[in-house]
Short mmCIF file of C-alpha atoms in Angstrom, two decimals:
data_model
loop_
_atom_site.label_atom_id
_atom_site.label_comp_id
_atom_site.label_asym_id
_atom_site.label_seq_id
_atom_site.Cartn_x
_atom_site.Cartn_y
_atom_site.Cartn_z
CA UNK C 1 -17.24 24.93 -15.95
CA UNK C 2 -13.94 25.03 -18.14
CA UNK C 3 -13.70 28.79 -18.42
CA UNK C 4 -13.66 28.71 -14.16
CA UNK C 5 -10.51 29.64 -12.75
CA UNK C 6 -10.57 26.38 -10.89
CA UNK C 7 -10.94 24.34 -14.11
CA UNK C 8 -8.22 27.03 -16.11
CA UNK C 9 -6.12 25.34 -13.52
CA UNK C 10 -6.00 21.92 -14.98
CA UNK C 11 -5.89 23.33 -18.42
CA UNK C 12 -2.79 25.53 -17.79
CA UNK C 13 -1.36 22.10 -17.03
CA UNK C 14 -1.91 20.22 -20.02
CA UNK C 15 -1.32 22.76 -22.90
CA UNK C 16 2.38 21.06 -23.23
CA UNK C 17 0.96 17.81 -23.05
CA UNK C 18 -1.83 17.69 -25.63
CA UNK C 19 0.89 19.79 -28.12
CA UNK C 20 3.55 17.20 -27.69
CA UNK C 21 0.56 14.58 -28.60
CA UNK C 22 0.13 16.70 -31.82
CA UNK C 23 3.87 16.77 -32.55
CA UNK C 24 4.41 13.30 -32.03
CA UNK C 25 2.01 12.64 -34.70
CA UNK C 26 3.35 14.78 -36.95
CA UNK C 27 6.82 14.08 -36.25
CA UNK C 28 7.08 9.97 -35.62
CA UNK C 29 7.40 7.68 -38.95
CA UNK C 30 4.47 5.63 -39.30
CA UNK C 31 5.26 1.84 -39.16
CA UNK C 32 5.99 0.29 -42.24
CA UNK C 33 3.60 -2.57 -41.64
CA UNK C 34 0.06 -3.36 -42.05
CA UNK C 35 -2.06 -1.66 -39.99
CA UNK C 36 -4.13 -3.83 -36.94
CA UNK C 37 -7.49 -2.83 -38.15
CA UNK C 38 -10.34 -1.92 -34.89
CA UNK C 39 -13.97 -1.71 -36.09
CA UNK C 40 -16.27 0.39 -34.42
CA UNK C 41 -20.07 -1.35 -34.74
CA UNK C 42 -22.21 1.30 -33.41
CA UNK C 43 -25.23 3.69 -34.10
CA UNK C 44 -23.70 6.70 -36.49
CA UNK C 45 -26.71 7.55 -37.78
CA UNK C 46 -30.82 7.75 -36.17
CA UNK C 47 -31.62 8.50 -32.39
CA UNK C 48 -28.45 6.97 -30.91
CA UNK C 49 -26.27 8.65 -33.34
CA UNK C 50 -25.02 10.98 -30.40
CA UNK C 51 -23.99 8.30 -28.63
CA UNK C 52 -21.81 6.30 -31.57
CA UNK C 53 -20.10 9.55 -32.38
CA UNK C 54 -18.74 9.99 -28.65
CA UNK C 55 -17.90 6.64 -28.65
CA UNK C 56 -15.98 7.33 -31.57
CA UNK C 57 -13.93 10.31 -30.47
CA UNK C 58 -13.15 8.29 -26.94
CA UNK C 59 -11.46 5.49 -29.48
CA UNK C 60 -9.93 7.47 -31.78
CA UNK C 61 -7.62 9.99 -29.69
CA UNK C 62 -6.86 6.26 -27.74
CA UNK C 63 -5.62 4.90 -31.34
CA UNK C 64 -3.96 8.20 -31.83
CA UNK C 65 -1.90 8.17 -28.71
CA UNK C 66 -0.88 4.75 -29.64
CA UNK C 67 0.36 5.49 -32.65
CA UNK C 68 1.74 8.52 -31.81
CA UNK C 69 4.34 6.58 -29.93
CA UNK C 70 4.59 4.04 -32.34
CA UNK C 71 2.35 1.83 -32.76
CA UNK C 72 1.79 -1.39 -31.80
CA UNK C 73 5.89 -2.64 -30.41
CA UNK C 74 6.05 -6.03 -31.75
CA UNK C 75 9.93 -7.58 -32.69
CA UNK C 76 11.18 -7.73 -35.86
CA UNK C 77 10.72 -11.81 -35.52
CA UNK C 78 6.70 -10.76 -34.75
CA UNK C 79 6.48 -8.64 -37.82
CA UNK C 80 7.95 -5.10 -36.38
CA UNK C 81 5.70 -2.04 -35.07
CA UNK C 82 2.57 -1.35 -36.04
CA UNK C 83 0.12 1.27 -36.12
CA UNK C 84 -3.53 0.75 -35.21
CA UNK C 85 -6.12 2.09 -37.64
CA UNK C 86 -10.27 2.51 -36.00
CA UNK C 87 -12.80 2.07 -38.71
CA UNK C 88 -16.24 3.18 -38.63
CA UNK C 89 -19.42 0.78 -39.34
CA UNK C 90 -22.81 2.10 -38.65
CA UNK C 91 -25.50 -0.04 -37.26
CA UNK C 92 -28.14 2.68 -37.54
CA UNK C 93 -29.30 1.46 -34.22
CA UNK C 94 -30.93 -1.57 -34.88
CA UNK C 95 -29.58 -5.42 -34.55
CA UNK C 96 -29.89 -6.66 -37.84
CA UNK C 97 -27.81 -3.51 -39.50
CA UNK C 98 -25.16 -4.44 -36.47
CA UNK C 99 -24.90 -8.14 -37.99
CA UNK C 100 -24.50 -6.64 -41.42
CA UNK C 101 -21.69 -4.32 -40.09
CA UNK C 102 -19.77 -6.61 -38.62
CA UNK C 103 -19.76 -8.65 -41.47
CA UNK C 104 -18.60 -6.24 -43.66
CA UNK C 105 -15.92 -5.12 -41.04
CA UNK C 106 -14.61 -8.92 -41.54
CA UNK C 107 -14.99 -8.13 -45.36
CA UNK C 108 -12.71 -5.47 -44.81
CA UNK C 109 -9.88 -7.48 -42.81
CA UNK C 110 -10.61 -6.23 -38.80
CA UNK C 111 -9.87 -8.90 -36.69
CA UNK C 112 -11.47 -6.38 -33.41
CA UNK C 113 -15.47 -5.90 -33.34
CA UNK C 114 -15.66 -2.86 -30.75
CA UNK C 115 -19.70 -2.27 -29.24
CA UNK C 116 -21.58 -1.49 -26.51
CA UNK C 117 -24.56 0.82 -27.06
CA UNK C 118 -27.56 -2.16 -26.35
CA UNK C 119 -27.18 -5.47 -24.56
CA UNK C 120 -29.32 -6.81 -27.37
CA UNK C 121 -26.68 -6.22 -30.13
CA UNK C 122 -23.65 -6.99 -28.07
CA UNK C 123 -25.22 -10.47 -27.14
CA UNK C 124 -26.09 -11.03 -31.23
CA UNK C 125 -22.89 -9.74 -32.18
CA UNK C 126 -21.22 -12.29 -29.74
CA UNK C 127 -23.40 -15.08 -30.91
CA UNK C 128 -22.28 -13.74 -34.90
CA UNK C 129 -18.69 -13.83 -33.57
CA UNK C 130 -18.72 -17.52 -32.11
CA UNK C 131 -19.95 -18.73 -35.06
CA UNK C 132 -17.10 -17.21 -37.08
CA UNK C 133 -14.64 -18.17 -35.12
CA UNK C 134 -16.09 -22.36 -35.47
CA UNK C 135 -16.70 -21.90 -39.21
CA UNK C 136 -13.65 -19.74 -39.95
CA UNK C 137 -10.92 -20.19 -37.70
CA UNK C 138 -7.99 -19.00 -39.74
CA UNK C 139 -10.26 -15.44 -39.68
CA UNK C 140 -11.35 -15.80 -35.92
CA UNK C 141 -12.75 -12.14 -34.60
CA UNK C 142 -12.36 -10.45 -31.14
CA UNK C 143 -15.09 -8.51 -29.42
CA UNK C 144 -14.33 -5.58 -27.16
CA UNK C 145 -17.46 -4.14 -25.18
CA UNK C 146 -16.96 -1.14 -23.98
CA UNK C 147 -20.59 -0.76 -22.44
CA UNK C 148 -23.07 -3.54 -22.78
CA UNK C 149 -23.85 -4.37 -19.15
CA UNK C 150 -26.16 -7.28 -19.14
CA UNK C 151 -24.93 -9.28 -16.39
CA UNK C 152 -25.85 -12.41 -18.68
CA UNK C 153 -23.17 -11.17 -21.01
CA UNK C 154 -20.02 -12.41 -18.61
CA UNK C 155 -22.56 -14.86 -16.35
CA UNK C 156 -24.12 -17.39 -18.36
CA UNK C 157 -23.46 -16.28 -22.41
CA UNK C 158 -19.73 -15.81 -21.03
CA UNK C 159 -17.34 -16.37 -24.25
CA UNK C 160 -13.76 -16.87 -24.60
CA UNK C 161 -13.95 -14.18 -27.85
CA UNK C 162 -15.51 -11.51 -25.49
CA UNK C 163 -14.56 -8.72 -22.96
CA UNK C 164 -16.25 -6.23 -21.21
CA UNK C 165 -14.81 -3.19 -19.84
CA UNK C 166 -17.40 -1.97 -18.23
CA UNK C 167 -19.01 -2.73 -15.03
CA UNK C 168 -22.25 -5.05 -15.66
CA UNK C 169 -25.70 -3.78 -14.41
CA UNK C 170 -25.25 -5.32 -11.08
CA UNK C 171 -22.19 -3.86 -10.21
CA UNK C 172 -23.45 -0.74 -10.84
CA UNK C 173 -26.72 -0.99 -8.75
CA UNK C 174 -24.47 -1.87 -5.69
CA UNK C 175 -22.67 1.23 -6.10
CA UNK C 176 -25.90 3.08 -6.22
CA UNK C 177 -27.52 1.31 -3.98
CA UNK C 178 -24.79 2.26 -1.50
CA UNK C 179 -26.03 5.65 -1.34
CA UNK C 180 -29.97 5.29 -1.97
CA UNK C 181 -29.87 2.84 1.44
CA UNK C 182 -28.27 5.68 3.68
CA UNK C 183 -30.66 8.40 2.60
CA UNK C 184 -33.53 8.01 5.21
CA UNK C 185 -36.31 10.52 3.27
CA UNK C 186 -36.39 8.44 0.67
CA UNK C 187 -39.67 5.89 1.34
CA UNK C 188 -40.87 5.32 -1.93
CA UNK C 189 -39.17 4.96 -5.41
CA UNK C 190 -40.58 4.46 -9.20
CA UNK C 191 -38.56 2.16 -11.18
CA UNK C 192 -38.68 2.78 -15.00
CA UNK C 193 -36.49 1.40 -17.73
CA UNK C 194 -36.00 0.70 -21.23
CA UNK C 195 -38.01 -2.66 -22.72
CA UNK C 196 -35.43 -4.50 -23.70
CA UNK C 197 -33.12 -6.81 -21.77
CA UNK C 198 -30.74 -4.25 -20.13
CA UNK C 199 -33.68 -2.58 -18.90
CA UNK C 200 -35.25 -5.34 -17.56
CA UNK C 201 -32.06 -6.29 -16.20
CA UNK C 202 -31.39 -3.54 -14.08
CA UNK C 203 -34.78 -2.84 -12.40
CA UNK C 204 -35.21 -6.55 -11.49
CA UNK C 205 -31.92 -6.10 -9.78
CA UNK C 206 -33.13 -2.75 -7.94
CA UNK C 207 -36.34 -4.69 -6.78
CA UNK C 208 -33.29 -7.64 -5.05
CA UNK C 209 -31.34 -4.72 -3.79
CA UNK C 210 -34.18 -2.95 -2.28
CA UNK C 211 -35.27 -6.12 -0.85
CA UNK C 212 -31.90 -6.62 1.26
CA UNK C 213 -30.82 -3.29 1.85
CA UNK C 214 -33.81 -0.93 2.01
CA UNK C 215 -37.08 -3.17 3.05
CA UNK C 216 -38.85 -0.15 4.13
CA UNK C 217 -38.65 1.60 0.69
CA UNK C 218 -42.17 0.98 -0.90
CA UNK C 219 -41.87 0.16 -5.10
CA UNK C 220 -44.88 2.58 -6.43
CA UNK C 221 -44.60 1.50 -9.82
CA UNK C 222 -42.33 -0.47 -12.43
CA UNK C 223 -42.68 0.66 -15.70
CA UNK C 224 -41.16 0.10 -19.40
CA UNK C 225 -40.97 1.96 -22.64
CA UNK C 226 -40.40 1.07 -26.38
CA UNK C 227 -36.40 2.14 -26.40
CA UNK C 228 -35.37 4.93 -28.71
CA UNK C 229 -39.23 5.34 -29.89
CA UNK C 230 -40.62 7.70 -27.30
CA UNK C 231 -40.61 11.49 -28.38
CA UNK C 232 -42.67 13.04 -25.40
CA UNK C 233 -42.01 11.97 -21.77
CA UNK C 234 -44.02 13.91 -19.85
CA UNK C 235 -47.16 11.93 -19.39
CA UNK C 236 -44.36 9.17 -17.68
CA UNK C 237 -43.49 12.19 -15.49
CA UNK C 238 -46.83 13.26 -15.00
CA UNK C 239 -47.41 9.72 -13.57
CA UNK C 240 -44.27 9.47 -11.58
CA UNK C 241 -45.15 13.14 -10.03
CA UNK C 242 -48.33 11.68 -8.82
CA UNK C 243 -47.37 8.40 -7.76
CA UNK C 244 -45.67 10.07 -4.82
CA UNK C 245 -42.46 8.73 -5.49
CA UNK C 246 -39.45 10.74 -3.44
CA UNK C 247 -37.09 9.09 -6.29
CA UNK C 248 -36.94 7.21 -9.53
CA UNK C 249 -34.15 4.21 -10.36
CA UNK C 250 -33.55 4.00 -14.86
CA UNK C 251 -30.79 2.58 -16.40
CA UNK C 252 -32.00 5.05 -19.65
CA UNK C 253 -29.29 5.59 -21.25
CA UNK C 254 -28.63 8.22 -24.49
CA UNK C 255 -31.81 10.18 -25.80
CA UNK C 256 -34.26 8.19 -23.61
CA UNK C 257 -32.60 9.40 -20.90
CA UNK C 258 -32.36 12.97 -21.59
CA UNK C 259 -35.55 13.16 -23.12
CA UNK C 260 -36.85 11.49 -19.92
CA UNK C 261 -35.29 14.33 -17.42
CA UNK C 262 -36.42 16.79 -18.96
CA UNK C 263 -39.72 16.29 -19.50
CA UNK C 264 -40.05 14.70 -15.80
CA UNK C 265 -38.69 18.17 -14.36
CA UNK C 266 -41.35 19.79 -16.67
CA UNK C 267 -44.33 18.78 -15.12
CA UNK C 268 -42.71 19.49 -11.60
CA UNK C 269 -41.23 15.92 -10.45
CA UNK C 270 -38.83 17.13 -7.62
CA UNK C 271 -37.62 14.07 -6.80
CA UNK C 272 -33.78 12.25 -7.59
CA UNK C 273 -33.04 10.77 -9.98
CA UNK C 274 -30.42 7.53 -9.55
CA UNK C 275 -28.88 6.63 -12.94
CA UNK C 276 -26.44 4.93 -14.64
CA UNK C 277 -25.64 7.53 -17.20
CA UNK C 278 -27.19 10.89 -16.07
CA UNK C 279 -23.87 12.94 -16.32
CA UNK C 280 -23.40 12.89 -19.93
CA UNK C 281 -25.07 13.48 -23.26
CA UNK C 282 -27.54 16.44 -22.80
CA UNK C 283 -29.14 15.38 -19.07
CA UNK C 284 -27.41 17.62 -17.15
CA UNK C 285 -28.05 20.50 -19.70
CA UNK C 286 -31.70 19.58 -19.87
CA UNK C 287 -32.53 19.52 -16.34
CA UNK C 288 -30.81 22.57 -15.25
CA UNK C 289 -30.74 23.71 -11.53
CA UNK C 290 -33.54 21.59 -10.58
CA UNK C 291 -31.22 18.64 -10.73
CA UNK C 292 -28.81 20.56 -7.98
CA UNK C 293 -28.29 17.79 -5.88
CA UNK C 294 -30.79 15.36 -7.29
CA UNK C 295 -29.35 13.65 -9.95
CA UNK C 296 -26.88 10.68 -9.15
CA UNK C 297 -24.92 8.97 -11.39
CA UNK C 298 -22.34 6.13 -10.82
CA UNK C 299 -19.42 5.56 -13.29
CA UNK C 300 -16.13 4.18 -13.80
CA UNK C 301 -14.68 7.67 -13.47
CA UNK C 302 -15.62 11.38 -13.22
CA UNK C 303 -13.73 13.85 -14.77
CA UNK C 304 -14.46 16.22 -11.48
CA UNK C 305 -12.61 12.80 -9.18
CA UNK C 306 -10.13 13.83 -6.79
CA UNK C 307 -6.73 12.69 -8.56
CA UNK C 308 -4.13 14.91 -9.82
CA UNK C 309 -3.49 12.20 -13.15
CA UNK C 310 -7.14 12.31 -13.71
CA UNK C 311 -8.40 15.80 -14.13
CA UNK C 312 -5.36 16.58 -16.25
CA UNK C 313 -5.76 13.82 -18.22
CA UNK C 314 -9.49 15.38 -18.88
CA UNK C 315 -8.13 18.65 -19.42
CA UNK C 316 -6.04 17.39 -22.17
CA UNK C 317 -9.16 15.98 -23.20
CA UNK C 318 -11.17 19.10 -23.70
CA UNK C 319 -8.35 20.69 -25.77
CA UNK C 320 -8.09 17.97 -27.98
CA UNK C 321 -12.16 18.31 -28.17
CA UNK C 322 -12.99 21.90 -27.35
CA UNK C 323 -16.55 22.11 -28.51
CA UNK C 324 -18.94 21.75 -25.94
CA UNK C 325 -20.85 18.60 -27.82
CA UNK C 326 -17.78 16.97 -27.71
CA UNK C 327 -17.33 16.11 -24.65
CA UNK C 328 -18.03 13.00 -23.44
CA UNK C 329 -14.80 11.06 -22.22
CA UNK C 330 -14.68 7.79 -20.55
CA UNK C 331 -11.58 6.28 -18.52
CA UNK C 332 -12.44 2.70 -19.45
CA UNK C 333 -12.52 3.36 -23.36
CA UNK C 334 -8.93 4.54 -22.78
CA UNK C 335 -7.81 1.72 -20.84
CA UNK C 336 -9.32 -0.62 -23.21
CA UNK C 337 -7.34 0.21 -26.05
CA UNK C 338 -4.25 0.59 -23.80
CA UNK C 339 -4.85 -3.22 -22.48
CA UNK C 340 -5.73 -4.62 -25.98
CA UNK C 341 -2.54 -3.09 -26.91
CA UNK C 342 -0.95 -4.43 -24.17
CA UNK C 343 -2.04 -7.92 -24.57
CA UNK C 344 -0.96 -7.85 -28.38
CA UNK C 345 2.62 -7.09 -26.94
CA UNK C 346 2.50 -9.60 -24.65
CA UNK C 347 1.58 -12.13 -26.88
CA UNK C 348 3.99 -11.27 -29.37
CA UNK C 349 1.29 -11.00 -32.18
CA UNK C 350 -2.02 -9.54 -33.64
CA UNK C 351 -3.49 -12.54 -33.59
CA UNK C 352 -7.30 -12.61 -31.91
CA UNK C 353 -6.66 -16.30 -30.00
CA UNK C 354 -2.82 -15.01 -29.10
CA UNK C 355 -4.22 -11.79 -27.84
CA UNK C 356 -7.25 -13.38 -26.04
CA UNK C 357 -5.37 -15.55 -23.81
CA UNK C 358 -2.94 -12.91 -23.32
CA UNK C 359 -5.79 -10.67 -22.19
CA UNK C 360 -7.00 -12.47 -19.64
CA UNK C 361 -5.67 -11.42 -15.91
CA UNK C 362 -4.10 -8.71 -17.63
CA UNK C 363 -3.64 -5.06 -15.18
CA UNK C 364 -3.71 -1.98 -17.39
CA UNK C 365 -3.19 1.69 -15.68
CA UNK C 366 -3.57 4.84 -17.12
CA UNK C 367 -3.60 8.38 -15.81
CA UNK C 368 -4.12 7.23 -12.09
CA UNK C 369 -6.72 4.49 -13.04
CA UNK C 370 -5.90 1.10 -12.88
CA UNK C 371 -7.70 -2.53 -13.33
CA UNK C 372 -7.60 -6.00 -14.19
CA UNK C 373 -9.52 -8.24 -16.55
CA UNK C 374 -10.07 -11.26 -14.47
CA UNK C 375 -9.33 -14.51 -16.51
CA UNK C 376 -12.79 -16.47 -15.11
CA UNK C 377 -15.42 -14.73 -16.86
CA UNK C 378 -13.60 -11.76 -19.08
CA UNK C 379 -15.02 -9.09 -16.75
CA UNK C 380 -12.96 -6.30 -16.03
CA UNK C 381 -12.81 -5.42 -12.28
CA UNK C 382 -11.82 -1.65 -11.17
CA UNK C 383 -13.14 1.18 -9.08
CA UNK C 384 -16.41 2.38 -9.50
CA UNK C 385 -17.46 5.90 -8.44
CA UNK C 386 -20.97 7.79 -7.66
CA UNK C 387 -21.51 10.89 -8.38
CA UNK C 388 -24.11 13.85 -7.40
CA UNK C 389 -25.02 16.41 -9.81
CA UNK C 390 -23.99 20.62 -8.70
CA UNK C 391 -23.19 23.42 -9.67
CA UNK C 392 -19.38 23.73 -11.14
CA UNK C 393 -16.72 26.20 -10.23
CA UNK C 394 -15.92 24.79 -6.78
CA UNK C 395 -12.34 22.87 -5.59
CA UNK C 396 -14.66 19.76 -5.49
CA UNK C 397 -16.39 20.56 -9.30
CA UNK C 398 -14.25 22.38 -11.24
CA UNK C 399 -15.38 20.60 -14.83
CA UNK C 400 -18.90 21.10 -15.96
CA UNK C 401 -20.18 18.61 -18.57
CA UNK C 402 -21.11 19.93 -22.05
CA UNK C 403 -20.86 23.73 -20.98
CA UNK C 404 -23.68 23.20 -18.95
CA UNK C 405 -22.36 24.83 -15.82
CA UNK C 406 -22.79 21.70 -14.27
CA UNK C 407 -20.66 18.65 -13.37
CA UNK C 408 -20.44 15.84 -10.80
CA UNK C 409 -18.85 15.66 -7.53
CA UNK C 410 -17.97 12.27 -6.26
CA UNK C 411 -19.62 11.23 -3.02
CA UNK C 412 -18.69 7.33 -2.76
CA UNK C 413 -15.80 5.30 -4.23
CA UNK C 414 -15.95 1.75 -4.02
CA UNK C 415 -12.65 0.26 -4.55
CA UNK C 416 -12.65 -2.70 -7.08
CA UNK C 417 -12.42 -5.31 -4.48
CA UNK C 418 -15.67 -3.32 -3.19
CA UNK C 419 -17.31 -3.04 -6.49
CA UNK C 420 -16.66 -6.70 -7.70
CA UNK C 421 -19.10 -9.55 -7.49
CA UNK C 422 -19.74 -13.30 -8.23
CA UNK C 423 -20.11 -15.08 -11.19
CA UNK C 424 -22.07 -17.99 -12.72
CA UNK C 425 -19.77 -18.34 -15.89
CA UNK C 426 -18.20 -21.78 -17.05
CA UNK C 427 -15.20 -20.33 -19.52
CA UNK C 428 -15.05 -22.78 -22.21
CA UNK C 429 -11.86 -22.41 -23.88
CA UNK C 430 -10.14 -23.22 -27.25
CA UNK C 431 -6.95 -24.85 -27.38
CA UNK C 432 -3.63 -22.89 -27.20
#
C-alpha cells in the first residue's frame, strides 16, 4: 500500500520531482499563441462517470507536463510554442450524447476527439469523424482512442483519422491466454461479457484461443448482460458457482465489472477471475482477500512492474493525486499525449492531416516505456503485461490500488514483438 515502507521508498524519490512539475507551472510564461485545443468525449456523468473522470485526470497532468515545459515547440515560421488546453464534453454514456459532444467540441474549435470507454461510440464517433473530414476538409478532426479495443476498429473499419493506443481485444486475450494455458487445474471456464460488440468480441476470441491452446478446457457457459444496466450480480454468480466452473474469462470493464466481483465472491464463487481491467476502479477493493491470487489482469503497465522509471513515475503520480479514488493511472494515456505532441513537432504544425501522417511509425518513450504506432493499420504496438492480484507491502507489490491494500504483481511480460499480431486493414489514405 502507499503508506508501506516499501512503497515510502518510491515516494521519497519523487517529492523533488512532482514539486519542480508544480514550479514549472507556476514559473514558465505561457505561450503567446492559441492554444491546440484536445476534447475529451467521455461519460462525466451516469454509471460510467467513474471511469470518464480517471480518464480525465490521466490527460490532464499529461497536458500539464507539456505545458509546463512549454508547450507545444513549433518555429517561429510554424507559428511559435504553444500550449495545449484538454476540454471536457460529456457523453453521459450513451452514443447519441457522444455524437452531440463531438459536435459541439468542433463548435468550439478542437481539432483532437479523445475516447475510449465503449467500442460502440468509438466506432460512431469514427464514422462522425470521416464524414467531417469529406464534407469539411478545411476543419478535418483527429481521433485519439485511448481504450476502445474492438479488433474491427484497426482491422476492417481501419481509418486514416484514427489511432488506438491501446492493445485491441485480441492482443490482450493472447497475453492472458499465456497464463490460463499453463495452469493445469483449470478444466472448465464460464465466459461472460458485456452485450455489446466489445463483449462479444472478446469471448468469441477466448472460445478461438481455447480451441488452439487449451482443447481440454470444457466452455460451461457463455453468457451476456445489458451493459451498465445490471444493479445485482449475484444470481450470474450464483449460476457461475454452480456451473462448476474453476474460472471465469469477462472483458467487464468499469461498474459492471466491479459490481460483477463482488457479488460473484458473495455467493461463494472461489474461482479466478481473468480480466482485462480487474486492477482498477473498485474490483480489487470489492473482492478483498478472496481475490489473493485469483484475480488476473493484463495491461499495458502496472504500477507494481519491475522498472526503476516506472514506479517513480507512479509515485509522482499519487502525490499529484493523493486521494485514494484518484488513482487510476495508465502508461499509454501518457504516451499518447507525449506522441501526439511529438508528431505535431515533427510535422511542423497543428494541423490534423500534417500530424496524422506524421504519426504514423512514430516511437514515443516515457518513463522506461516505449512503443511505436505502426503506419499499416494505426495500431500502436508495445509491451503488454499480466498481472495477479496480492496482498501489497512486498519488494514485488509495494503499490496497492485505491488504498485497498492490494495491488498487482506482474507474472508474464510479453515484449511487443510478442504481444503484436496480424492485420486485415487496407489504409486508405488522403493525399499529402
Amino acid at each position: 500500500m502507499i503508506g508501506s515502507p516499501v512503497a515510502k521508498k518510491w515516494l521519497g524519490t519523487v517529492v523533488f520531482g512532482a514539486a519542480a512539475i508544480c514550479m514549472a507551472v507556476a514559473q514558465a510564461k505561457p505561450p503567446a499563441q492559441e492554444p491546440i485545443k484536445l476534447a475529451l468525449v467521455e461519460s462525466l456523468s451516469g454509471p460510467f462517470a467513474n471511469t470518464g473522470e480517471a480518464v480525465f485526470r490521466n490527460l490532464a497532468w499529461a497536458v500539464e507536463r507539456v505545458n509546463a515545459r512549454g508547450g507545444v515547440v513549433l518555429s517561429a515560421e510554424d507559428g511559435g510554442p504553444r500550449p495545449l488546453q484538454l476540454m471536457r464534453f460529456d457523453s453521459k454514456g450513451q452514443t447519441q450524447e457522444a455524437l452531440s459532444a463531438l459536435q459541439a467540441a468542433r463548435d468550439a474549435g478542437a481539432r483532437y476527439i479523445l475516447q475510449g470507454n465503449s467500442s460502440a461510440t468509438a466506432e460512431a464517433i469514427l464514422g462522425a469523424v470521416e464524414k467531417n473530414n469529406v464534407r469539411t476538409p478545411e476543419q478535418s478532426l483527429l481521433f485519439l482512442n485511448y481504450s476502445a479495443v474492438d479488433p474491427s476498429l484497426t482491422n476492417e473499419k481501419c481509418s486514416f483519422w484514427h489511432f488506438r493506443f491501446d492493445a485491441h481485444a485480441h492482443m490482450r486475450m493472447n497475453a492472458l491466454m499465456d497464463v490460463l494455458e499453463r495452469d493445469a487445474a483449470i478444466k472448465k471456464v464460464y465466459l461472460f461479457g458485456q452485450d455489446y460488440s466489445f463483449g462479444h468480441a472478446v469471448l468469441k476470441e477466448a472460445r478461438r484461443q481455447l480451441a488452439e491452446r487449451r482443447p481440454d478446457i470444457e466452455i460451461v457457459a457463455e453468457e451476456y448482460h445489458p451493459i451498465g444496466r445490471v444493479k445485482d450480480f449475484a444470481p450470474y454468480g450464483a449460476k457461475i458457482k454452480a456451473s462448476g466452473a474453476q474460472a471465469v474469462i469477462t472483458g467487464n470493464w468499469g461498474n459492471d465489472l466491479t459490481l460483477f466481483i463482488k457479488a460473484s465472491a458473495e455467493v461463494g464463487f472461489d474461482g479466478s477471475f481473468y480480466t482485462f481491467y480487474g486492477n482498477a476502479l473498485g474490483a480489487p477493493a470489492a473482492i478483498g482477500d478472496a481475490g489473493v491470487g485469483k484475480v488476473i489482469a493484463v495491461a499495458d503497465w502496472f504500477p507494481n512492474a519491475p522498472s526503476e522509471q516506472g514506479r517513480a513515475f507512479y509515485a509522482s503520480f499519487r502525490e499529484r493525486f493523493p486521494k485514494p479514488g484518484d488513482d487510476y493511472v495508465h502508461m499509454r494515456m501518457q504516451l499518447l499525449v507525449e506522441a501526439l505532441v511529438k508528431a505535431m513537432e515533427k510535422a511542423g504544425s497543428a494541423e490534423p492531416k500534417a500530424v496524422a501522417f506524421a504519426l504514423e511509425d512514430l516511437a514515443v518513450a516515457f518513463s522506461g516505456q516505449a512503443g511505436r504506432m505502426r503506419a499499416d493499420d494505426h495500431q500502436f504496438q508495445q509491451a503488454l503485461m499480466v498481472g495477479l492480484m496480492q496482498k501489497a507491502g512486498s519488494a514485488s507489490v509495494p503499490f496497492d490500488v485505491e488504498g485497498s491494500g492490494y495491488g498487482f504483481e506482474v507474472i508474464r511480460l510479453l515484449k511487443p514483438d510478442e504481444a503484436q499480431m496480424a492485420h486485415r486493414c487496407a489504409m486508405k489514405r488522403p493525399t499529402r
